[in-house]
PDB file of C-alpha atoms in Angstrom:
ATOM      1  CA  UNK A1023     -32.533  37.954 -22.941  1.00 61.00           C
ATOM      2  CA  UNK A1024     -29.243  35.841 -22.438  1.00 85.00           C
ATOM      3  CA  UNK A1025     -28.352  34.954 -19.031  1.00 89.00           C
ATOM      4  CA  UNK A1026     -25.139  36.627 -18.193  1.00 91.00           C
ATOM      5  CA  UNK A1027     -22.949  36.229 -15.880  1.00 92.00           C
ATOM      6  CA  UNK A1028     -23.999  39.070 -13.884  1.00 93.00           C
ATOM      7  CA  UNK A1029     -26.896  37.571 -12.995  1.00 94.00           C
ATOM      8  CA  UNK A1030     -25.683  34.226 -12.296  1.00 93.00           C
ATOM      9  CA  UNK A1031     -22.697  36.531  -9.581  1.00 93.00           C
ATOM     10  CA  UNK A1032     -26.515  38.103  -7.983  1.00 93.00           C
ATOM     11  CA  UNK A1033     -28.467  34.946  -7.814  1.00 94.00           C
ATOM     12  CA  UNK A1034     -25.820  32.849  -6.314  1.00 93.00           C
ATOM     13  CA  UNK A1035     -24.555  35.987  -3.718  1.00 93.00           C
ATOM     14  CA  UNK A1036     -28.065  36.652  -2.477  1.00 93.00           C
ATOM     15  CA  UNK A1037     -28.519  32.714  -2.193  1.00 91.00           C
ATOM     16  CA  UNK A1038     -25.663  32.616   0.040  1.00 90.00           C
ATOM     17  CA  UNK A1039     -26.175  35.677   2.400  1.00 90.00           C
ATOM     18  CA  UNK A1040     -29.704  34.890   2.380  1.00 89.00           C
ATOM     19  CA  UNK A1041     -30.018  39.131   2.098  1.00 89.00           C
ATOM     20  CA  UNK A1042     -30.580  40.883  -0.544  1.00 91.00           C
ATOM     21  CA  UNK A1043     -29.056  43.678   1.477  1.00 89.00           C
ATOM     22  CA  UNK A1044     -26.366  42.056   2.090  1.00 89.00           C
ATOM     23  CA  UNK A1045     -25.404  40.966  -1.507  1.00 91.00           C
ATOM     24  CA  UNK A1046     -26.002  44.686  -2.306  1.00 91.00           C
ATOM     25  CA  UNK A1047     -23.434  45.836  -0.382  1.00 91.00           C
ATOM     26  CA  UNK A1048     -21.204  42.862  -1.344  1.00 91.00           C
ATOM     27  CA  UNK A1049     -21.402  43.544  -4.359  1.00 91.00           C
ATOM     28  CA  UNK A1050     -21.233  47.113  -4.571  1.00 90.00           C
ATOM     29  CA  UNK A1051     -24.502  47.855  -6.287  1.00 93.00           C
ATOM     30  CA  UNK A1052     -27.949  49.499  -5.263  1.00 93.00           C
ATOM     31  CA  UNK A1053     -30.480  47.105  -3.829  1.00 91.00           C
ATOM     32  CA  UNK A1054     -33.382  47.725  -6.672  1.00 92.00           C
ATOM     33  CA  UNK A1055     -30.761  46.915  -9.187  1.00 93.00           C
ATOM     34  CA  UNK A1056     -29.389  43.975  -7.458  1.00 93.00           C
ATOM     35  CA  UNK A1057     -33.359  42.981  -7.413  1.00 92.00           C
ATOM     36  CA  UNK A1058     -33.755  43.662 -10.945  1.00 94.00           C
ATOM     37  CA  UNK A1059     -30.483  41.133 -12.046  1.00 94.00           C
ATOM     38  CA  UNK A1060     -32.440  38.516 -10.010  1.00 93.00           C
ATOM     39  CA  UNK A1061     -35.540  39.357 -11.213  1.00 93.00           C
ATOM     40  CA  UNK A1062     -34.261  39.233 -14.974  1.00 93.00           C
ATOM     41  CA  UNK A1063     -32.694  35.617 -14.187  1.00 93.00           C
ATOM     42  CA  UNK A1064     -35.809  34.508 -12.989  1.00 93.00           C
ATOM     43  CA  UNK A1065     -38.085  35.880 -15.913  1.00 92.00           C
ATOM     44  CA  UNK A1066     -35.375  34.681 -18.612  1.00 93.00           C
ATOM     45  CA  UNK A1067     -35.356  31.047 -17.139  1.00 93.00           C
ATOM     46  CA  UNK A1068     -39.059  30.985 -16.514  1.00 93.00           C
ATOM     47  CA  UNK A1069     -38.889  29.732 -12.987  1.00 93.00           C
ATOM     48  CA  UNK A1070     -39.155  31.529  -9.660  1.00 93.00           C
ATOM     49  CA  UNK A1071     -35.656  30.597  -6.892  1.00 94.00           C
ATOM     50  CA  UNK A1072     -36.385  32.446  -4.759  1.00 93.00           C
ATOM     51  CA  UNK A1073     -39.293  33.114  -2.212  1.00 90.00           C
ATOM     52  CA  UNK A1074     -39.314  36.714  -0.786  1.00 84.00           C
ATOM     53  CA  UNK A1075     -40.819  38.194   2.033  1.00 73.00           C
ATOM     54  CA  UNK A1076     -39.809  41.352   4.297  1.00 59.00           C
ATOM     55  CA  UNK A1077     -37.631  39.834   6.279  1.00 69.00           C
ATOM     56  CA  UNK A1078     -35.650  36.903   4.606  1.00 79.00           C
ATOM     57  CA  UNK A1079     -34.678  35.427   1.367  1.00 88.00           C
ATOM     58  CA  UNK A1080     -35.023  31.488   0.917  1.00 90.00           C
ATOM     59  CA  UNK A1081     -33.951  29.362  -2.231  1.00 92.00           C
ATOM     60  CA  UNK A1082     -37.247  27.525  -3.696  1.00 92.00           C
ATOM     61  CA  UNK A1083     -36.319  24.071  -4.471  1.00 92.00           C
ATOM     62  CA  UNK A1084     -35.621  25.150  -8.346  1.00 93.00           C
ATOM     63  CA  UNK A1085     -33.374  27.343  -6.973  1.00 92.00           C
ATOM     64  CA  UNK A1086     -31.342  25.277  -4.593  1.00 92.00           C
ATOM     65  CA  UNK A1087     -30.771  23.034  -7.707  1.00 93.00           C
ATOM     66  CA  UNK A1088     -29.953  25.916  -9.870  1.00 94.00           C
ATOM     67  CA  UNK A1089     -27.652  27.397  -7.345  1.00 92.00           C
ATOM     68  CA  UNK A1090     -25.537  23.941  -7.286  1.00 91.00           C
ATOM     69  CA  UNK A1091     -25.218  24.330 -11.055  1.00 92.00           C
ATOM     70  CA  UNK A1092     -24.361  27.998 -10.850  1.00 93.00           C
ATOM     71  CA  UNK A1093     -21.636  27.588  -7.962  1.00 91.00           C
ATOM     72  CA  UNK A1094     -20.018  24.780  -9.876  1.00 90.00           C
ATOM     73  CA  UNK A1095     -20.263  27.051 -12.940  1.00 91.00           C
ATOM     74  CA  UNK A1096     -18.314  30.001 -11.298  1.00 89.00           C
ATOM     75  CA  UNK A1097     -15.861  28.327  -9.574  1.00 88.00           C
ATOM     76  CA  UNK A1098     -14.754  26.728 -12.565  1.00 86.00           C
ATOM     77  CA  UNK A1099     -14.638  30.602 -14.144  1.00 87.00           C
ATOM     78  CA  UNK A1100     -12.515  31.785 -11.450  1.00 83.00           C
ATOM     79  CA  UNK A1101      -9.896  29.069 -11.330  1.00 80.00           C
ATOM     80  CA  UNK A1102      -9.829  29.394 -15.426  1.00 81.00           C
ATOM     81  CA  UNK A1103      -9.203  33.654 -14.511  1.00 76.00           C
ATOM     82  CA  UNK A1104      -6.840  32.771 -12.443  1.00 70.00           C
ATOM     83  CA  UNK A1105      -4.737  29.813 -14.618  1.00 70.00           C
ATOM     84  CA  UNK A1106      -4.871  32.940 -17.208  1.00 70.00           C
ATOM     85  CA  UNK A1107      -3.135  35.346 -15.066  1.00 65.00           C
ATOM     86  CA  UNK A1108      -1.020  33.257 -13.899  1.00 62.00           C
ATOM     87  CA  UNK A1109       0.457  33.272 -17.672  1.00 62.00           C
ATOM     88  CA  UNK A1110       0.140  36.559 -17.963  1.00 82.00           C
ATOM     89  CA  UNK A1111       3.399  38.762 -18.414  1.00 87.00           C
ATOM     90  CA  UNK A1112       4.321  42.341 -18.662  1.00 92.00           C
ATOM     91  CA  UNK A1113       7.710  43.011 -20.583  1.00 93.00           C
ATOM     92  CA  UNK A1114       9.852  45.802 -19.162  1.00 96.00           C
ATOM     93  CA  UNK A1115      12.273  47.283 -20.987  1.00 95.00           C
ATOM     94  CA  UNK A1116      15.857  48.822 -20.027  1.00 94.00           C
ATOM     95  CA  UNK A1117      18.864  49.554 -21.666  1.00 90.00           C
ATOM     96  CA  UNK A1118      21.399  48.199 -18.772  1.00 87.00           C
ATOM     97  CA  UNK A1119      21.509  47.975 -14.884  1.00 89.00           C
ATOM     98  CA  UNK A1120      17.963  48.620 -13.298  1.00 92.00           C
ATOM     99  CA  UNK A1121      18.309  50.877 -10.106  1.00 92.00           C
ATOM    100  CA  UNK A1122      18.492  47.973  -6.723  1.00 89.00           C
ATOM    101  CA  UNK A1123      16.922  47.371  -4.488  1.00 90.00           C
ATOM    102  CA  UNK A1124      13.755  49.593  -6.287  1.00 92.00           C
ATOM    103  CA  UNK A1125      13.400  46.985  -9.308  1.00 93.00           C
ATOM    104  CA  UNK A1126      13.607  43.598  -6.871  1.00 92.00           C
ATOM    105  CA  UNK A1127      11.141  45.128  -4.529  1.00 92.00           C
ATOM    106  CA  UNK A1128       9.021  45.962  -7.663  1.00 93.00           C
ATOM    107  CA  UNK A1129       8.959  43.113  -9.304  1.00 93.00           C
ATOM    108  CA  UNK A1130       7.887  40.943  -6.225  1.00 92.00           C
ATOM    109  CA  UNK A1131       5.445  43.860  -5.075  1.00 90.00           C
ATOM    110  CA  UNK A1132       3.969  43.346  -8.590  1.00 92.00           C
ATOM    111  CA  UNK A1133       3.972  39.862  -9.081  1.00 91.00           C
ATOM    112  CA  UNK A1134       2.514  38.679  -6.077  1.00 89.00           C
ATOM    113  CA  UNK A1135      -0.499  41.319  -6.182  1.00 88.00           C
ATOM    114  CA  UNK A1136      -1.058  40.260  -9.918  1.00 87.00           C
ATOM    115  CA  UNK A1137      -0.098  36.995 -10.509  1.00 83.00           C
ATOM    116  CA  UNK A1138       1.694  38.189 -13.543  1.00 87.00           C
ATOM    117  CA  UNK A1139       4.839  37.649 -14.714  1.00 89.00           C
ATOM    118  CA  UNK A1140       7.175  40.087 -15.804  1.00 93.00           C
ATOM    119  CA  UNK A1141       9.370  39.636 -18.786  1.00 92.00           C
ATOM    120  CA  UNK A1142      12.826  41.690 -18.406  1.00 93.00           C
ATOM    121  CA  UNK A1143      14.091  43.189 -22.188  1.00 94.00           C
ATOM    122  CA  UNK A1144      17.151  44.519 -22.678  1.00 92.00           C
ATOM    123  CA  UNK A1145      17.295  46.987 -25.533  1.00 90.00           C
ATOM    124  CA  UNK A1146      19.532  49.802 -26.516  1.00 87.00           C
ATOM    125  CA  UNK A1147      16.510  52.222 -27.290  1.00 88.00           C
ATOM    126  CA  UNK A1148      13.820  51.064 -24.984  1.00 91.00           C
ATOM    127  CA  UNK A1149      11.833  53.914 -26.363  1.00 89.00           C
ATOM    128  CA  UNK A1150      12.427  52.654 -29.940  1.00 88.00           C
ATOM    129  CA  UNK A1151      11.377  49.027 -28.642  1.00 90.00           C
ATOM    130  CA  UNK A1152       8.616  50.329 -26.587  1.00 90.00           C
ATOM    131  CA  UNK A1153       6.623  52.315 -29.896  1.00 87.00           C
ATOM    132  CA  UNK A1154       7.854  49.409 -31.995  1.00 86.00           C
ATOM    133  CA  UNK A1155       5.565  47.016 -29.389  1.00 87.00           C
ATOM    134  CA  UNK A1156       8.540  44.856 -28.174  1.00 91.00           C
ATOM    135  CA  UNK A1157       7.818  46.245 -24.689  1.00 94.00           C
ATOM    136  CA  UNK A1158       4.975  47.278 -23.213  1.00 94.00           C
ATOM    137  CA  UNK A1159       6.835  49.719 -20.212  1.00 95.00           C
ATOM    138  CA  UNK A1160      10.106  50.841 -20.738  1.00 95.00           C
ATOM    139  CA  UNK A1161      12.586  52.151 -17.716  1.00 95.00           C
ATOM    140  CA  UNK A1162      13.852  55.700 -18.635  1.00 93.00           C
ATOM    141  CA  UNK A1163      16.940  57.332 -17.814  1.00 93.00           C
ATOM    142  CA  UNK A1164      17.302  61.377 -18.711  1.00 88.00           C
ATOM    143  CA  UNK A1165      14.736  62.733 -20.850  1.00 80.00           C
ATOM    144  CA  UNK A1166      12.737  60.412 -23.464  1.00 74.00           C
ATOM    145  CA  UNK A1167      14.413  60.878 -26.893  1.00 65.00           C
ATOM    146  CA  UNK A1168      10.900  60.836 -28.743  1.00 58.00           C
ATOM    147  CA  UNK A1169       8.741  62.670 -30.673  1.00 50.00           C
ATOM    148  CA  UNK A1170       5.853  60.357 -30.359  1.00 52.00           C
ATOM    149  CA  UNK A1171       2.662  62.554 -28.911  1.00 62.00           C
ATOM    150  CA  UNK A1172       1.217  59.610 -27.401  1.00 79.00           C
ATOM    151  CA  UNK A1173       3.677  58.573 -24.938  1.00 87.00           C
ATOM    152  CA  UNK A1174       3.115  58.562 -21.118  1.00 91.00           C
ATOM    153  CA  UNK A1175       6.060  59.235 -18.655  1.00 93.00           C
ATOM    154  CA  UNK A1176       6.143  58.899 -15.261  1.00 94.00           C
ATOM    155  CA  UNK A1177       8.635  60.107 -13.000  1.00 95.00           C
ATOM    156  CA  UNK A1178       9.801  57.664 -10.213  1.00 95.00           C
ATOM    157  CA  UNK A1179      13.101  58.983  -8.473  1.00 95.00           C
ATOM    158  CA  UNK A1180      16.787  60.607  -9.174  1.00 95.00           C
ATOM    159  CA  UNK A1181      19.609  59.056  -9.434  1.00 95.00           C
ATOM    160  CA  UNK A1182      23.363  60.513  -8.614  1.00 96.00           C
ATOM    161  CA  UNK A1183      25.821  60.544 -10.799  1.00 96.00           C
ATOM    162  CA  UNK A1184      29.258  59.389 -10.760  1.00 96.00           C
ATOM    163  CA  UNK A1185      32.263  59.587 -13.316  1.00 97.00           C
ATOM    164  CA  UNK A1186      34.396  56.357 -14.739  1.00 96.00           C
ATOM    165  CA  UNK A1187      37.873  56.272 -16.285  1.00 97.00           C
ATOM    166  CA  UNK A1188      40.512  53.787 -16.962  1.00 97.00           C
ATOM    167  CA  UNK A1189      42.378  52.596 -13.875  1.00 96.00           C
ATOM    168  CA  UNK A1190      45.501  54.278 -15.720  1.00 95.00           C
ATOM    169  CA  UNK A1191      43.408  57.509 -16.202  1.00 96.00           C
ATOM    170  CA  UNK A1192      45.017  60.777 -14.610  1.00 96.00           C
ATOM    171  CA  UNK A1193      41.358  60.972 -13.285  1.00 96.00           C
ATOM    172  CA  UNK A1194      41.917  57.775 -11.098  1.00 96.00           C
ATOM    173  CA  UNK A1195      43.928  59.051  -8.643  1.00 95.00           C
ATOM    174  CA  UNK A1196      41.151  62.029  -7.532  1.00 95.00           C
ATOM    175  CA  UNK A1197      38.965  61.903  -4.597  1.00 95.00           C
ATOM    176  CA  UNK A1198      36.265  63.590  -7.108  1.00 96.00           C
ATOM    177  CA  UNK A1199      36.014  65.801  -9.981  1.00 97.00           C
ATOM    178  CA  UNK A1200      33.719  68.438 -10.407  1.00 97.00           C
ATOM    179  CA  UNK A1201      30.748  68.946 -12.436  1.00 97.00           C
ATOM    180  CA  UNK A1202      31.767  71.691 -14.441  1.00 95.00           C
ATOM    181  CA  UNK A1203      35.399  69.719 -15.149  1.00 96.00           C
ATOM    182  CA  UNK A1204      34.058  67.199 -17.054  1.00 96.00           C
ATOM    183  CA  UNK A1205      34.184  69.021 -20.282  1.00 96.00           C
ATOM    184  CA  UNK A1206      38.082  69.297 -19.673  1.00 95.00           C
ATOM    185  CA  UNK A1207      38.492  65.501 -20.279  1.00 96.00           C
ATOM    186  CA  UNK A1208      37.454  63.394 -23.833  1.00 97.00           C
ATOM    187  CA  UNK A1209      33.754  62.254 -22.687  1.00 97.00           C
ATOM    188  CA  UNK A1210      32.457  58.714 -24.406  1.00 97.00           C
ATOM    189  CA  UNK A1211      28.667  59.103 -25.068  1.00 96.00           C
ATOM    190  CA  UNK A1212      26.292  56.282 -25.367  1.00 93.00           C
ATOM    191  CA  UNK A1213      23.824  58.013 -27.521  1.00 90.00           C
ATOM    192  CA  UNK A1214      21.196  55.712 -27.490  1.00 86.00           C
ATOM    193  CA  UNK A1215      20.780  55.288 -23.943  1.00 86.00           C
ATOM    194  CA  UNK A1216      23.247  57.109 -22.308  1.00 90.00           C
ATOM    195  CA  UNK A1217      22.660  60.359 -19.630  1.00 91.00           C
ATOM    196  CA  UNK A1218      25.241  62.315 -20.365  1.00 94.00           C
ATOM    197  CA  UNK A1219      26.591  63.744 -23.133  1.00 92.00           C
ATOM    198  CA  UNK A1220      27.652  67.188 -25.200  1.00 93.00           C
ATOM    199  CA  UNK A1221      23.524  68.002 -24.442  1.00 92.00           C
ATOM    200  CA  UNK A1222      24.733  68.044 -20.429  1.00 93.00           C
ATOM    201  CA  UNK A1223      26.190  71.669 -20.978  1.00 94.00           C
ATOM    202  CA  UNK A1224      24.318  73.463 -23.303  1.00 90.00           C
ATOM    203  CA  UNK A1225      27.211  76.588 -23.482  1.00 89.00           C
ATOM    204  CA  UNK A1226      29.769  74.558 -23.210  1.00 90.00           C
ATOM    205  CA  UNK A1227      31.118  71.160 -25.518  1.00 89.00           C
ATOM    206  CA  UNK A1228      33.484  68.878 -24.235  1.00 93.00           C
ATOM    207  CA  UNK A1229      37.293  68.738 -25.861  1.00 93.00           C
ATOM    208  CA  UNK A1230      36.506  65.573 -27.358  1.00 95.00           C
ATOM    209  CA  UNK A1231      33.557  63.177 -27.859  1.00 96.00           C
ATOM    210  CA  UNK A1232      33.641  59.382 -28.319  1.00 96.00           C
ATOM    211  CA  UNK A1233      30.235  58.511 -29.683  1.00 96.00           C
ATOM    212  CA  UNK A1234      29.549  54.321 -28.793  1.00 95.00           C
ATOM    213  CA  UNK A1235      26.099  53.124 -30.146  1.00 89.00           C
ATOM    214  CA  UNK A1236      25.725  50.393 -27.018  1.00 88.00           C
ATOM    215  CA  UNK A1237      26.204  50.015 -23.118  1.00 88.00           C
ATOM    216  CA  UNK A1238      29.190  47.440 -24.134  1.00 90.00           C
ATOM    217  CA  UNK A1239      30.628  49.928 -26.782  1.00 94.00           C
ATOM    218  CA  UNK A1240      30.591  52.475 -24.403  1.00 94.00           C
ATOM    219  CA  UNK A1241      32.118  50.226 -21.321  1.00 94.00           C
ATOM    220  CA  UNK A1242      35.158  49.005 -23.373  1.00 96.00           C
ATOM    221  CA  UNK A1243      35.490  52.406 -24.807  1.00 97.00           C
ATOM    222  CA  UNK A1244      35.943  53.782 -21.360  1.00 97.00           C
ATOM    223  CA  UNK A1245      38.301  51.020 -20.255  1.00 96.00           C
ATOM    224  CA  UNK A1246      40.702  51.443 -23.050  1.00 97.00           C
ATOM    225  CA  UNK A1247      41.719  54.594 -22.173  1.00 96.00           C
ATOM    226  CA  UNK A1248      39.535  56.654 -24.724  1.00 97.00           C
ATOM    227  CA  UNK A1249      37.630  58.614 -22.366  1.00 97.00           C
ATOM    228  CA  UNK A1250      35.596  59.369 -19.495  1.00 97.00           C
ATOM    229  CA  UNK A1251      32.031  58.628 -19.025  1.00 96.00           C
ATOM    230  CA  UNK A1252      29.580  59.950 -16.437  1.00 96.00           C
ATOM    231  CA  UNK A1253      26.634  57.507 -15.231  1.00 94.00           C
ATOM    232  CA  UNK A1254      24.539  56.492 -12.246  1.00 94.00           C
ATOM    233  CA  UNK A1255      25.775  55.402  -9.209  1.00 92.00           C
ATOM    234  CA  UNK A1256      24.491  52.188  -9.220  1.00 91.00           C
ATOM    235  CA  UNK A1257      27.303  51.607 -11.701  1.00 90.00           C
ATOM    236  CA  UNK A1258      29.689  51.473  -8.597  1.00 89.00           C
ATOM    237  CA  UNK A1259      27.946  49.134  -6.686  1.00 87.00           C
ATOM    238  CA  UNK A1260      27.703  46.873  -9.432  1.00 85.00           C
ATOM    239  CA  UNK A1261      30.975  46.705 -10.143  1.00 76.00           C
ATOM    240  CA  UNK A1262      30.538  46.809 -14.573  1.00 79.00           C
ATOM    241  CA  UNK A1263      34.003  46.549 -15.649  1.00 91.00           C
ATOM    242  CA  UNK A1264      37.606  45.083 -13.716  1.00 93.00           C
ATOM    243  CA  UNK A1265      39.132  47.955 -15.963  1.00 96.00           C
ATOM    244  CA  UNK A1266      37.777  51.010 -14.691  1.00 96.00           C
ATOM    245  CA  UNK A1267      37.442  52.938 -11.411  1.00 96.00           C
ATOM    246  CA  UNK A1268      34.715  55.298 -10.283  1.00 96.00           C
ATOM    247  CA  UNK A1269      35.546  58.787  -8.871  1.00 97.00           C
ATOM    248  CA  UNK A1270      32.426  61.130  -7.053  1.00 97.00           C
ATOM    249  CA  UNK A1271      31.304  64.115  -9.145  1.00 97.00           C
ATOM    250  CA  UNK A1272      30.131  67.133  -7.141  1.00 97.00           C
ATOM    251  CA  UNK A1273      27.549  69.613  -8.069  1.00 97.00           C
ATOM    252  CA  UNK A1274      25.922  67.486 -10.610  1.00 96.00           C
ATOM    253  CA  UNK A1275      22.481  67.490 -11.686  1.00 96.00           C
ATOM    254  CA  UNK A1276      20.571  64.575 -10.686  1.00 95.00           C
ATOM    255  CA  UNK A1277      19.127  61.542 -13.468  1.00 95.00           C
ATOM    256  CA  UNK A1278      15.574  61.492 -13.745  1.00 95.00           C
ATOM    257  CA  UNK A1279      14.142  58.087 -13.754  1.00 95.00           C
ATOM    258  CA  UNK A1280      11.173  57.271 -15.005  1.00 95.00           C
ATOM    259  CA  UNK A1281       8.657  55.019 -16.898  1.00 95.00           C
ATOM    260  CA  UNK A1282       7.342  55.144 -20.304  1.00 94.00           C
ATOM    261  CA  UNK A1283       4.411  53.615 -21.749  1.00 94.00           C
ATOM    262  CA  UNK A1284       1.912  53.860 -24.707  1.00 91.00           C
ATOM    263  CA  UNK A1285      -1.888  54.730 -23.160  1.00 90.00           C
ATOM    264  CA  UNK A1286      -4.240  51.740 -24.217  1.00 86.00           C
ATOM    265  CA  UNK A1287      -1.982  48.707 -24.367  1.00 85.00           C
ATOM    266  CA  UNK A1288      -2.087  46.457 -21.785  1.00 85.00           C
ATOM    267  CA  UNK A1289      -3.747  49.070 -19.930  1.00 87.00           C
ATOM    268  CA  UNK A1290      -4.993  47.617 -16.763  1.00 88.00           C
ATOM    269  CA  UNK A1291      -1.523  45.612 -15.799  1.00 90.00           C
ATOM    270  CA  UNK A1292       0.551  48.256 -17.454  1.00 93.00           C
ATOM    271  CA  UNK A1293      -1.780  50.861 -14.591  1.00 93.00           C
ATOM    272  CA  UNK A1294      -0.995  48.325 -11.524  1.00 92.00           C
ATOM    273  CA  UNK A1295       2.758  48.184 -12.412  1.00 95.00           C
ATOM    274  CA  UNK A1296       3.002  51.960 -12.474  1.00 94.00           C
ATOM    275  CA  UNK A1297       1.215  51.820  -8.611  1.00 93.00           C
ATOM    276  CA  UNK A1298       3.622  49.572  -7.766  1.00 93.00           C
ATOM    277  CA  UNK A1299       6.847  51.049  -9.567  1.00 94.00           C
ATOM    278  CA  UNK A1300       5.739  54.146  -7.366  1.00 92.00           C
ATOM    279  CA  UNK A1301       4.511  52.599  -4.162  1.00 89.00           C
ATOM    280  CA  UNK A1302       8.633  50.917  -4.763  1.00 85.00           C
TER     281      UNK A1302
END
């Protein structure tokens, strides 16, 4: 038998807590199998470290030697596992502004409980980049436009929408326009990323449609007079364009947000952003 590093983590834990009760429970294992590990160790290096008896544990003097060697041995393993996640990054993918303060407080909540990095990737279809393998979580507005079986979504929050027209729009001057008005007016689509579109009323399609491939496209489209557009709120706050002007929509459905990933890639740091996205 190899010595692994299980039984160099027993050894050197009972060794220290002088219990083997103690190391159990440290370790979150049974007693008789902690005793087994040791007991392996001992039979694969052909030497006995430690002397038992009912009521305490000590190193023999093979063992206190051993145990130096093992301690060095281990704390050189943890500070290489930890230079390694340190370099470790998780790319997130979004298609333009990421809902504030939820991403900041994300990405710190998740960085400083992992040590990892993550990577932010713009793309116009982050579900296209995401089963390509450019991202490993992508940030979803709307439903997923996908067919692929295998992908996971998971809701986070809503989002409220809000219209945007030209500063010379006729639309400009309103305190708010209604859901069921936006039809009325020309509506420029984004439809790769955006969340509304002709698909926003299923009995009902707008007068005109302005179809932009791109956030930009659909931006300058807006601000040159060719249309309205309808997107989250956090567009207001941030300010996207010194050509347009937001006006409040009432009675209209909420934007899902949520994130999408593939199950089995990156599947431990991918599971610990999720916690956090949701603990955000």
């Amino acid at each position: 038998m190899d010595v692994e590093l299980r039984h160099l983590r027993a050894f050197a834990t009972v060794a220290r807590l002088g219990s083997f009760t103690g190391a159990a429970e440290e370790l979150a294992i049974t007693q008789p199998a902690l005793s087994r590990t040791v007991r392996q160790l001992e039979d694969t290096l052909q030497v006995r470290l430690l002397d038992r008896t009912s009521r305490h544990v000590e190193l023999t003097n093979e063992g206190r030697e051993f145990l130096d060697d093992v301690e060095r041995v281990l704390g050189d393993l943890d500070r290489a596992v930890a230079a390694a996640r340190r370099q470790s990054r998780l790319r997130l993918g979004f298609s333009w502004l990421l809902p504030d303060p939820w991403a900041q407080d994300l990405v710190g909540r998740f960085e400083a409980a992992t040590s990892s990095t993550v990577v932010m990737v713009r793309a116009d279809d982050t579900i296209a980049a995401l089963e390509h393998g450019a991202v490993d979580v992508a940030l979803v507005r709307g439903e997923p436009k996908t067919a692929a079986g295998e992908l996971r979504v998971v809701h986070l929050f809503d989002e409220t929408r809000v219209a945007v027209c030209a500063l010379n729009s006729p639309l400009a001057t309103r305190e708010h326009v209604d859901w069921a008005e936006i039809p009325d007016w020309p509506l420029v689509v984004n439809v790769l990323s955006g969340t509304t579109g002709p698909w926003s009323w299923p009995d009902r399609r707008p007068c005109a449609v302005v179809e932009t491939g791109n956030f930009d496209e659909w931006i300058e489209s807006v601000a040159a007079g060719r249309g309205i557009g309808v997107v989250p709120e956090v567009a207001r706050r941030r300010s996207v364009h010194p050509a347009v002007t937001f006006v409040p929509v009432r009675n209209a459905p909420p934007i899902p947000v949520s994130l999408a990933f593939v199950p089995g890639r990156q599947e431990r740091l991918v599971r610990r952003f999720v916690e956090a996205a949701l603990q955000a």
